[in-house]
PDB file of C-alpha atoms in Angstrom:
ATOM      1  CA  MET A   4      97.488   9.452   0.494  1.00  0.00           C
ATOM      2  CA  LEU A   5      97.094   7.828  -2.910  1.00  0.00           C
ATOM      3  CA  THR A   6      99.054   9.298  -5.793  1.00  0.00           C
ATOM      4  CA  VAL A   7      98.194   8.134  -9.310  1.00  0.00           C
ATOM      5  CA  ILE A   8     101.249   8.651 -11.484  1.00  0.00           C
ATOM      6  CA  GLY A   9     101.826   8.695 -15.210  1.00  0.00           C
ATOM      7  CA  ILE A  10     105.378   7.399 -15.700  1.00  0.00           C
ATOM      8  CA  GLY A  11     105.594   8.328 -19.377  1.00  0.00           C
ATOM      9  CA  PRO A  12     106.565   5.916 -22.149  1.00  0.00           C
ATOM     10  CA  GLY A  13     109.268   4.081 -20.230  1.00  0.00           C
ATOM     11  CA  SER A  14     112.576   5.837 -19.607  1.00  0.00           C
ATOM     12  CA  GLU A  15     113.268   7.951 -16.544  1.00  0.00           C
ATOM     13  CA  SER A  16     114.460  10.767 -18.832  1.00  0.00           C
ATOM     14  CA  MET A  17     110.896  11.104 -20.161  1.00  0.00           C
ATOM     15  CA  MET A  18     109.279  11.205 -16.711  1.00  0.00           C
ATOM     16  CA  THR A  19     108.222  14.482 -15.119  1.00  0.00           C
ATOM     17  CA  GLN A  20     110.040  15.695 -12.025  1.00  0.00           C
ATOM     18  CA  ASP A  21     106.740  15.468 -10.115  1.00  0.00           C
ATOM     19  CA  ALA A  22     106.384  11.792 -11.094  1.00  0.00           C
ATOM     20  CA  ILE A  23     109.942  10.947 -10.026  1.00  0.00           C
ATOM     21  CA  ALA A  24     109.484  12.747  -6.710  1.00  0.00           C
ATOM     22  CA  ALA A  25     106.140  11.054  -6.017  1.00  0.00           C
ATOM     23  CA  ILE A  26     107.594   7.589  -6.630  1.00  0.00           C
ATOM     24  CA  ARG A  27     110.532   8.288  -4.348  1.00  0.00           C
ATOM     25  CA  GLU A  28     108.260   9.617  -1.581  1.00  0.00           C
ATOM     26  CA  ALA A  29     105.836   6.667  -1.688  1.00  0.00           C
ATOM     27  CA  GLU A  30     106.064   3.738   0.711  1.00  0.00           C
ATOM     28  CA  ILE A  31     104.283   1.271  -1.570  1.00  0.00           C
ATOM     29  CA  ILE A  32     104.229   1.082  -5.380  1.00  0.00           C
ATOM     30  CA  VAL A  33     101.283  -0.609  -7.110  1.00  0.00           C
ATOM     31  CA  GLY A  34     101.157  -1.292 -10.846  1.00  0.00           C
ATOM     32  CA  TYR A  35     101.018  -3.616 -13.824  1.00  0.00           C
ATOM     33  CA  LYS A  36     104.134  -5.806 -13.709  1.00  0.00           C
ATOM     34  CA  THR A  37     105.656  -4.389 -16.912  1.00  0.00           C
ATOM     35  CA  TYR A  38     105.361  -0.836 -15.587  1.00  0.00           C
ATOM     36  CA  THR A  39     106.805  -1.667 -12.170  1.00  0.00           C
ATOM     37  CA  HIS A  40     109.821  -3.106 -13.972  1.00  0.00           C
ATOM     38  CA  LEU A  41     110.304   0.186 -15.846  1.00  0.00           C
ATOM     39  CA  VAL A  42     110.738   2.075 -12.553  1.00  0.00           C
ATOM     40  CA  LYS A  43     112.693  -0.666 -10.787  1.00  0.00           C
ATOM     41  CA  SER A  44     115.732   1.559 -10.269  1.00  0.00           C
ATOM     42  CA  MET A  45     113.601   3.885  -8.124  1.00  0.00           C
ATOM     43  CA  THR A  46     111.738   1.240  -6.110  1.00  0.00           C
ATOM     44  CA  LEU A  47     114.442  -1.140  -4.857  1.00  0.00           C
ATOM     45  CA  ASP A  48     113.834  -0.280  -1.186  1.00  0.00           C
ATOM     46  CA  LYS A  49     110.030  -0.187  -1.421  1.00  0.00           C
ATOM     47  CA  GLN A  50     107.203  -2.674  -1.253  1.00  0.00           C
ATOM     48  CA  VAL A  51     106.020  -3.303  -4.805  1.00  0.00           C
ATOM     49  CA  ILE A  52     102.648  -4.863  -5.566  1.00  0.00           C
ATOM     50  CA  LYS A  53     102.299  -5.929  -9.182  1.00  0.00           C
ATOM     51  CA  THR A  54      99.498  -7.598 -11.105  1.00  0.00           C
ATOM     52  CA  GLY A  55      98.998  -8.938 -14.604  1.00  0.00           C
ATOM     53  CA  MET A  56      96.750  -7.870 -17.454  1.00  0.00           C
ATOM     54  CA  CYS A  57      92.988  -7.573 -16.907  1.00  0.00           C
ATOM     55  CA  LYS A  58      93.438  -6.987 -13.164  1.00  0.00           C
ATOM     56  CA  GLU A  59      92.843  -3.238 -13.281  1.00  0.00           C
ATOM     57  CA  ILE A  60      89.983  -3.112 -10.772  1.00  0.00           C
ATOM     58  CA  GLU A  61      91.821  -5.346  -8.295  1.00  0.00           C
ATOM     59  CA  ARG A  62      94.975  -3.258  -8.702  1.00  0.00           C
ATOM     60  CA  CYS A  63      93.195   0.040  -8.082  1.00  0.00           C
ATOM     61  CA  GLN A  64      91.216  -1.337  -5.141  1.00  0.00           C
ATOM     62  CA  ALA A  65      94.391  -2.685  -3.540  1.00  0.00           C
ATOM     63  CA  ALA A  66      96.013   0.741  -3.854  1.00  0.00           C
ATOM     64  CA  ILE A  67      92.938   2.408  -2.335  1.00  0.00           C
ATOM     65  CA  ASP A  68      92.786  -0.035   0.578  1.00  0.00           C
ATOM     66  CA  LEU A  69      96.473   0.456   1.369  1.00  0.00           C
ATOM     67  CA  ALA A  70      96.077   4.234   1.274  1.00  0.00           C
ATOM     68  CA  LEU A  71      93.036   4.034   3.570  1.00  0.00           C
ATOM     69  CA  ALA A  72      95.174   2.012   5.989  1.00  0.00           C
ATOM     70  CA  GLY A  73      97.477   5.003   6.303  1.00  0.00           C
ATOM     71  CA  HIS A  74     100.202   4.230   3.772  1.00  0.00           C
ATOM     72  CA  ASN A  75     101.651   6.624   1.220  1.00  0.00           C
ATOM     73  CA  VAL A  76     100.805   4.709  -1.970  1.00  0.00           C
ATOM     74  CA  ALA A  77     101.768   5.334  -5.590  1.00  0.00           C
ATOM     75  CA  LEU A  78      99.705   3.682  -8.335  1.00  0.00           C
ATOM     76  CA  ILE A  79     101.565   3.877 -11.639  1.00  0.00           C
ATOM     77  CA  SER A  80     100.379   3.863 -15.238  1.00  0.00           C
ATOM     78  CA  SER A  81     102.405   4.145 -18.417  1.00  0.00           C
ATOM     79  CA  GLY A  82     102.067   7.392 -20.347  1.00  0.00           C
ATOM     80  CA  ASP A  83      99.575   9.652 -18.603  1.00  0.00           C
ATOM     81  CA  ALA A  84      97.351   7.998 -15.999  1.00  0.00           C
ATOM     82  CA  GLY A  85      94.365   9.988 -17.236  1.00  0.00           C
ATOM     83  CA  ILE A  86      94.680   8.783 -20.855  1.00  0.00           C
ATOM     84  CA  TYR A  87      93.677   5.106 -21.052  1.00  0.00           C
ATOM     85  CA  GLY A  88      95.249   4.729 -17.596  1.00  0.00           C
ATOM     86  CA  MET A  89      94.173   4.145 -14.009  1.00  0.00           C
ATOM     87  CA  ALA A  90      93.210   7.681 -12.932  1.00  0.00           C
ATOM     88  CA  GLY A  91      89.585   7.467 -14.010  1.00  0.00           C
ATOM     89  CA  LEU A  92      89.047   4.020 -12.493  1.00  0.00           C
ATOM     90  CA  VAL A  93      90.521   5.113  -9.161  1.00  0.00           C
ATOM     91  CA  LEU A  94      88.274   8.185  -9.027  1.00  0.00           C
ATOM     92  CA  GLU A  95      85.224   6.077  -9.974  1.00  0.00           C
ATOM     93  CA  LEU A  96      85.921   3.619  -7.155  1.00  0.00           C
ATOM     94  CA  VAL A  97      86.564   6.356  -4.591  1.00  0.00           C
ATOM     95  CA  THR A  98      83.389   8.281  -5.474  1.00  0.00           C
ATOM     96  CA  GLN A  99      81.174   5.197  -5.737  1.00  0.00           C
ATOM     97  CA  GLN A 100      82.364   3.963  -2.341  1.00  0.00           C
ATOM     98  CA  GLN A 101      82.082   7.491  -0.900  1.00  0.00           C
ATOM     99  CA  LEU A 102      85.562   7.259   0.564  1.00  0.00           C
ATOM    100  CA  ALA A 103      87.283  10.088   2.426  1.00  0.00           C
ATOM    101  CA  LEU A 104      90.559   9.552   0.622  1.00  0.00           C
ATOM    102  CA  GLU A 105      92.910  12.165  -0.794  1.00  0.00           C
ATOM    103  CA  VAL A 106      93.846  11.263  -4.355  1.00  0.00           C
ATOM    104  CA  ARG A 107      96.552  13.183  -6.160  1.00  0.00           C
ATOM    105  CA  LEU A 108      97.098  12.872  -9.921  1.00  0.00           C
ATOM    106  CA  VAL A 109     100.529  13.378 -11.475  1.00  0.00           C
ATOM    107  CA  ALA A 110     100.643  13.989 -15.224  1.00  0.00           C
ATOM    108  CA  GLY A 111     102.856  11.982 -17.570  1.00  0.00           C
ATOM    109  CA  ILE A 112     103.916  12.069 -21.206  1.00  0.00           C
ATOM    110  CA  THR A 113     101.364  10.076 -23.157  1.00  0.00           C
ATOM    111  CA  ALA A 114     102.338   7.806 -26.065  1.00  0.00           C
ATOM    112  CA  SER A 115     101.149  10.149 -28.813  1.00  0.00           C
ATOM    113  CA  ILE A 116     103.297  13.005 -27.519  1.00  0.00           C
ATOM    114  CA  ALA A 117     106.356  10.780 -27.130  1.00  0.00           C
ATOM    115  CA  ALA A 118     105.876   9.287 -30.604  1.00  0.00           C
ATOM    116  CA  ALA A 119     105.238  12.651 -32.233  1.00  0.00           C
ATOM    117  CA  SER A 120     108.498  14.074 -30.876  1.00  0.00           C
ATOM    118  CA  LEU A 121     110.398  11.181 -32.464  1.00  0.00           C
ATOM    119  CA  LEU A 122     108.634  11.459 -35.827  1.00  0.00           C
ATOM    120  CA  GLY A 123     108.817  15.231 -36.246  1.00  0.00           C
ATOM    121  CA  ALA A 124     105.793  17.490 -35.717  1.00  0.00           C
ATOM    122  CA  PRO A 125     102.727  15.530 -36.875  1.00  0.00           C
ATOM    123  CA  LEU A 126     100.392  16.934 -34.183  1.00  0.00           C
ATOM    124  CA  MET A 127     100.724  20.636 -34.995  1.00  0.00           C
ATOM    125  CA  HIS A 128      97.031  20.899 -35.925  1.00  0.00           C
ATOM    126  CA  ASP A 129      93.834  19.294 -34.597  1.00  0.00           C
ATOM    127  CA  PHE A 130      94.222  15.634 -33.702  1.00  0.00           C
ATOM    128  CA  CYS A 131      92.432  12.903 -31.791  1.00  0.00           C
ATOM    129  CA  HIS A 132      93.160   9.670 -29.928  1.00  0.00           C
ATOM    130  CA  ILE A 133      91.340   6.429 -30.786  1.00  0.00           C
ATOM    131  CA  SER A 134      91.985   3.134 -29.032  1.00  0.00           C
ATOM    132  CA  LEU A 135      91.463   0.044 -31.184  1.00  0.00           C
ATOM    133  CA  SER A 136      90.926  -2.157 -28.143  1.00  0.00           C
ATOM    134  CA  ASP A 137      87.341  -3.410 -28.047  1.00  0.00           C
ATOM    135  CA  LEU A 138      87.644  -5.008 -24.607  1.00  0.00           C
ATOM    136  CA  MET A 139      85.489  -2.274 -23.067  1.00  0.00           C
ATOM    137  CA  THR A 140      84.226  -0.353 -26.111  1.00  0.00           C
ATOM    138  CA  PRO A 141      82.070  -2.104 -28.738  1.00  0.00           C
ATOM    139  CA  TRP A 142      83.850  -2.370 -32.093  1.00  0.00           C
ATOM    140  CA  GLU A 143      80.833  -0.805 -33.809  1.00  0.00           C
ATOM    141  CA  VAL A 144      81.356   2.351 -31.734  1.00  0.00           C
ATOM    142  CA  ILE A 145      85.074   2.392 -32.532  1.00  0.00           C
ATOM    143  CA  GLU A 146      84.314   2.155 -36.252  1.00  0.00           C
ATOM    144  CA  LYS A 147      81.963   5.167 -36.027  1.00  0.00           C
ATOM    145  CA  ARG A 148      84.691   7.186 -34.323  1.00  0.00           C
ATOM    146  CA  ILE A 149      87.276   6.254 -36.957  1.00  0.00           C
ATOM    147  CA  ILE A 150      84.949   7.298 -39.767  1.00  0.00           C
ATOM    148  CA  ALA A 151      83.993  10.562 -38.051  1.00  0.00           C
ATOM    149  CA  ALA A 152      87.638  11.465 -37.391  1.00  0.00           C
ATOM    150  CA  ALA A 153      88.610  10.684 -40.992  1.00  0.00           C
ATOM    151  CA  GLN A 154      85.703  12.710 -42.365  1.00  0.00           C
ATOM    152  CA  ALA A 155      86.717  15.678 -40.176  1.00  0.00           C
ATOM    153  CA  ASP A 156      90.331  15.369 -41.404  1.00  0.00           C
ATOM    154  CA  PHE A 157      91.847  14.964 -37.954  1.00  0.00           C
ATOM    155  CA  VAL A 158      95.351  13.672 -37.531  1.00  0.00           C
ATOM    156  CA  ILE A 159      94.576  10.362 -35.795  1.00  0.00           C
ATOM    157  CA  CYS A 160      96.663   8.676 -33.100  1.00  0.00           C
ATOM    158  CA  PHE A 161      95.824   4.993 -32.762  1.00  0.00           C
ATOM    159  CA  TYR A 162      96.437   3.438 -29.350  1.00  0.00           C
ATOM    160  CA  ASN A 163      96.372  -0.361 -28.803  1.00  0.00           C
ATOM    161  CA  PRO A 164      96.592  -0.820 -32.565  1.00  0.00           C
ATOM    162  CA  ARG A 165      97.227  -4.539 -32.953  1.00  0.00           C
ATOM    163  CA  SER A 166      97.526  -7.627 -30.761  1.00  0.00           C
ATOM    164  CA  ARG A 167      97.282 -11.396 -31.103  1.00  0.00           C
ATOM    165  CA  GLY A 168      93.611 -11.226 -30.207  1.00  0.00           C
ATOM    166  CA  ARG A 169      92.772  -8.466 -32.689  1.00  0.00           C
ATOM    167  CA  GLU A 170      95.279  -8.675 -35.515  1.00  0.00           C
ATOM    168  CA  GLY A 171      92.856  -7.233 -38.082  1.00  0.00           C
ATOM    169  CA  HIS A 172      91.647  -4.118 -36.266  1.00  0.00           C
ATOM    170  CA  LEU A 173      94.311  -1.748 -37.571  1.00  0.00           C
ATOM    171  CA  ALA A 174      93.858  -2.948 -41.152  1.00  0.00           C
ATOM    172  CA  ARG A 175      90.114  -2.426 -40.797  1.00  0.00           C
ATOM    173  CA  ALA A 176      90.702   1.079 -39.435  1.00  0.00           C
ATOM    174  CA  PHE A 177      92.799   1.938 -42.486  1.00  0.00           C
ATOM    175  CA  GLU A 178      90.091   0.544 -44.746  1.00  0.00           C
ATOM    176  CA  LEU A 179      87.493   2.752 -43.047  1.00  0.00           C
ATOM    177  CA  MET A 180      89.643   5.878 -43.536  1.00  0.00           C
ATOM    178  CA  GLN A 181      90.281   5.340 -47.257  1.00  0.00           C
ATOM    179  CA  PRO A 182      87.243   7.270 -48.590  1.00  0.00           C
ATOM    180  CA  TRP A 183      88.468  10.454 -46.857  1.00  0.00           C
ATOM    181  CA  LYS A 184      92.253  10.065 -46.696  1.00  0.00           C
ATOM    182  CA  LYS A 185      94.408   9.661 -49.802  1.00  0.00           C
ATOM    183  CA  ALA A 186      96.708   6.690 -50.259  1.00  0.00           C
ATOM    184  CA  ALA A 187      99.677   9.086 -50.059  1.00  0.00           C
ATOM    185  CA  THR A 188      98.686  10.311 -46.572  1.00  0.00           C
ATOM    186  CA  PRO A 189     101.785  10.052 -44.330  1.00  0.00           C
ATOM    187  CA  VAL A 190     101.736   7.531 -41.497  1.00  0.00           C
ATOM    188  CA  GLY A 191     104.253   7.366 -38.667  1.00  0.00           C
ATOM    189  CA  VAL A 192     104.767   4.362 -36.404  1.00  0.00           C
ATOM    190  CA  VAL A 193     106.771   4.301 -33.172  1.00  0.00           C
ATOM    191  CA  LYS A 194     107.270   1.056 -31.292  1.00  0.00           C
ATOM    192  CA  ALA A 195     108.387   0.971 -27.646  1.00  0.00           C
ATOM    193  CA  ALA A 196     108.912   4.742 -27.452  1.00  0.00           C
ATOM    194  CA  GLY A 197     111.492   5.679 -24.843  1.00  0.00           C
ATOM    195  CA  ARG A 198     112.475   2.075 -24.181  1.00  0.00           C
ATOM    196  CA  LYS A 199     115.514  -0.022 -25.095  1.00  0.00           C
ATOM    197  CA  LYS A 200     113.951  -1.581 -28.196  1.00  0.00           C
ATOM    198  CA  GLN A 201     112.547   1.667 -29.607  1.00  0.00           C
ATOM    199  CA  GLU A 202     111.831   1.692 -33.344  1.00  0.00           C
ATOM    200  CA  LYS A 203     110.240   4.224 -35.669  1.00  0.00           C
ATOM    201  CA  TRP A 204     109.387   4.416 -39.338  1.00  0.00           C
ATOM    202  CA  LEU A 205     107.412   6.451 -41.852  1.00  0.00           C
ATOM    203  CA  THR A 206     105.116   5.094 -44.522  1.00  0.00           C
ATOM    204  CA  THR A 207     101.807   6.022 -46.165  1.00  0.00           C
ATOM    205  CA  LEU A 208      98.197   4.989 -45.849  1.00  0.00           C
ATOM    206  CA  GLY A 209      98.421   2.995 -49.096  1.00  0.00           C
ATOM    207  CA  LYS A 210     101.742   1.283 -48.319  1.00  0.00           C
ATOM    208  CA  MET A 211     101.180   0.495 -44.659  1.00  0.00           C
ATOM    209  CA  ASP A 212     102.611  -2.831 -43.455  1.00  0.00           C
ATOM    210  CA  PHE A 213     100.575  -3.930 -40.441  1.00  0.00           C
ATOM    211  CA  GLU A 214     102.689  -6.957 -39.499  1.00  0.00           C
ATOM    212  CA  PRO A 215     105.402  -5.177 -37.443  1.00  0.00           C
ATOM    213  CA  VAL A 216     102.838  -3.230 -35.402  1.00  0.00           C
ATOM    214  CA  ASP A 217     102.024  -4.504 -31.912  1.00  0.00           C
ATOM    215  CA  MET A 218     100.581  -3.326 -28.591  1.00  0.00           C
ATOM    216  CA  THR A 219     103.705  -1.301 -27.770  1.00  0.00           C
ATOM    217  CA  SER A 220     103.226   0.700 -30.972  1.00  0.00           C
ATOM    218  CA  LEU A 221     101.602   4.082 -31.571  1.00  0.00           C
ATOM    219  CA  VAL A 222     100.356   4.810 -35.086  1.00  0.00           C
ATOM    220  CA  ILE A 223      99.861   8.400 -36.270  1.00  0.00           C
ATOM    221  CA  VAL A 224      97.920   9.012 -39.486  1.00  0.00           C
ATOM    222  CA  GLY A 225      98.262  12.493 -40.946  1.00  0.00           C
ATOM    223  CA  ASN A 226      95.637  14.867 -42.342  1.00  0.00           C
ATOM    224  CA  GLN A 227      95.370  16.245 -45.872  1.00  0.00           C
ATOM    225  CA  ALA A 228      98.149  18.769 -45.267  1.00  0.00           C
ATOM    226  CA  THR A 229     100.639  16.442 -43.537  1.00  0.00           C
ATOM    227  CA  TYR A 230     103.831  15.747 -45.457  1.00  0.00           C
ATOM    228  CA  CYS A 231     107.210  14.058 -44.976  1.00  0.00           C
ATOM    229  CA  ARG A 232     110.538  15.726 -45.660  1.00  0.00           C
ATOM    230  CA  ASN A 233     114.091  14.809 -44.650  1.00  0.00           C
ATOM    231  CA  GLY A 234     112.775  11.887 -42.621  1.00  0.00           C
ATOM    232  CA  LEU A 235     110.342  14.058 -40.661  1.00  0.00           C
ATOM    233  CA  MET A 236     106.546  13.939 -40.519  1.00  0.00           C
ATOM    234  CA  ILE A 237     105.108  17.467 -40.451  1.00  0.00           C
ATOM    235  CA  THR A 238     101.553  18.772 -40.162  1.00  0.00           C
ATOM    236  CA  PRO A 239     101.480  22.513 -40.966  1.00  0.00           C
ATOM    237  CA  ARG A 240      99.747  24.776 -38.462  1.00  0.00           C
ATOM    238  CA  GLY A 241      98.802  27.201 -41.231  1.00  0.00           C
ATOM    239  CA  TYR A 242     101.407  29.939 -40.873  1.00  0.00           C
ATOM    240  CA  SER A 243     102.098  32.014 -43.990  1.00  0.00           C
ATOM    241  CA  LEU A 244     105.687  31.233 -44.984  1.00  0.00           C
TER     242      LEU A 244
END
């Protein structure tokens, strides 16, 4: 059995009961080293296999091979494993190799949901997720998606917004949105949601400071109706009040 688990943003309190149970039932835990550390309190008596960045295929294949050997294996991803996580890659490998392996997926709280709950209610109307990582998606395609989402007035959640290797991507994304989103459009940023060093702040499209944003951050850009009040970011659903 291979269970692919979304462990949420980091703290056990923001993990689903199914995720906690699946980790406790597993014999072997496989994951990116940062994520295995986040669940360390639940894996002290288990074999833990951890890998670094850019080892996703090797990590998933190791989990598959261990499960095929008869072990109860848990492969963990932060957030939800089916949103920029390992679920899709595992299923691709299993289907391509035509393996008779039972794969179970356990949902987790993705970064946008965790961040939104800390900021207020910015996702009350239509929204989308866009990753600014161009490691596997050409930047030209990402730019088209940013423009299309801004034109359609979606609330936009930016994943992987800024790193040492792509410091200018978030600034470029904001530049691309400017023709369709006003400078006063609310923006919420949450860094390390659900973890010890959690931070959050509100700003606007025109006053955005990109420097504090990193790969642990989630950036939410509002739509034309989004507003901030009493320290909360709110996107109206459209109810008549």
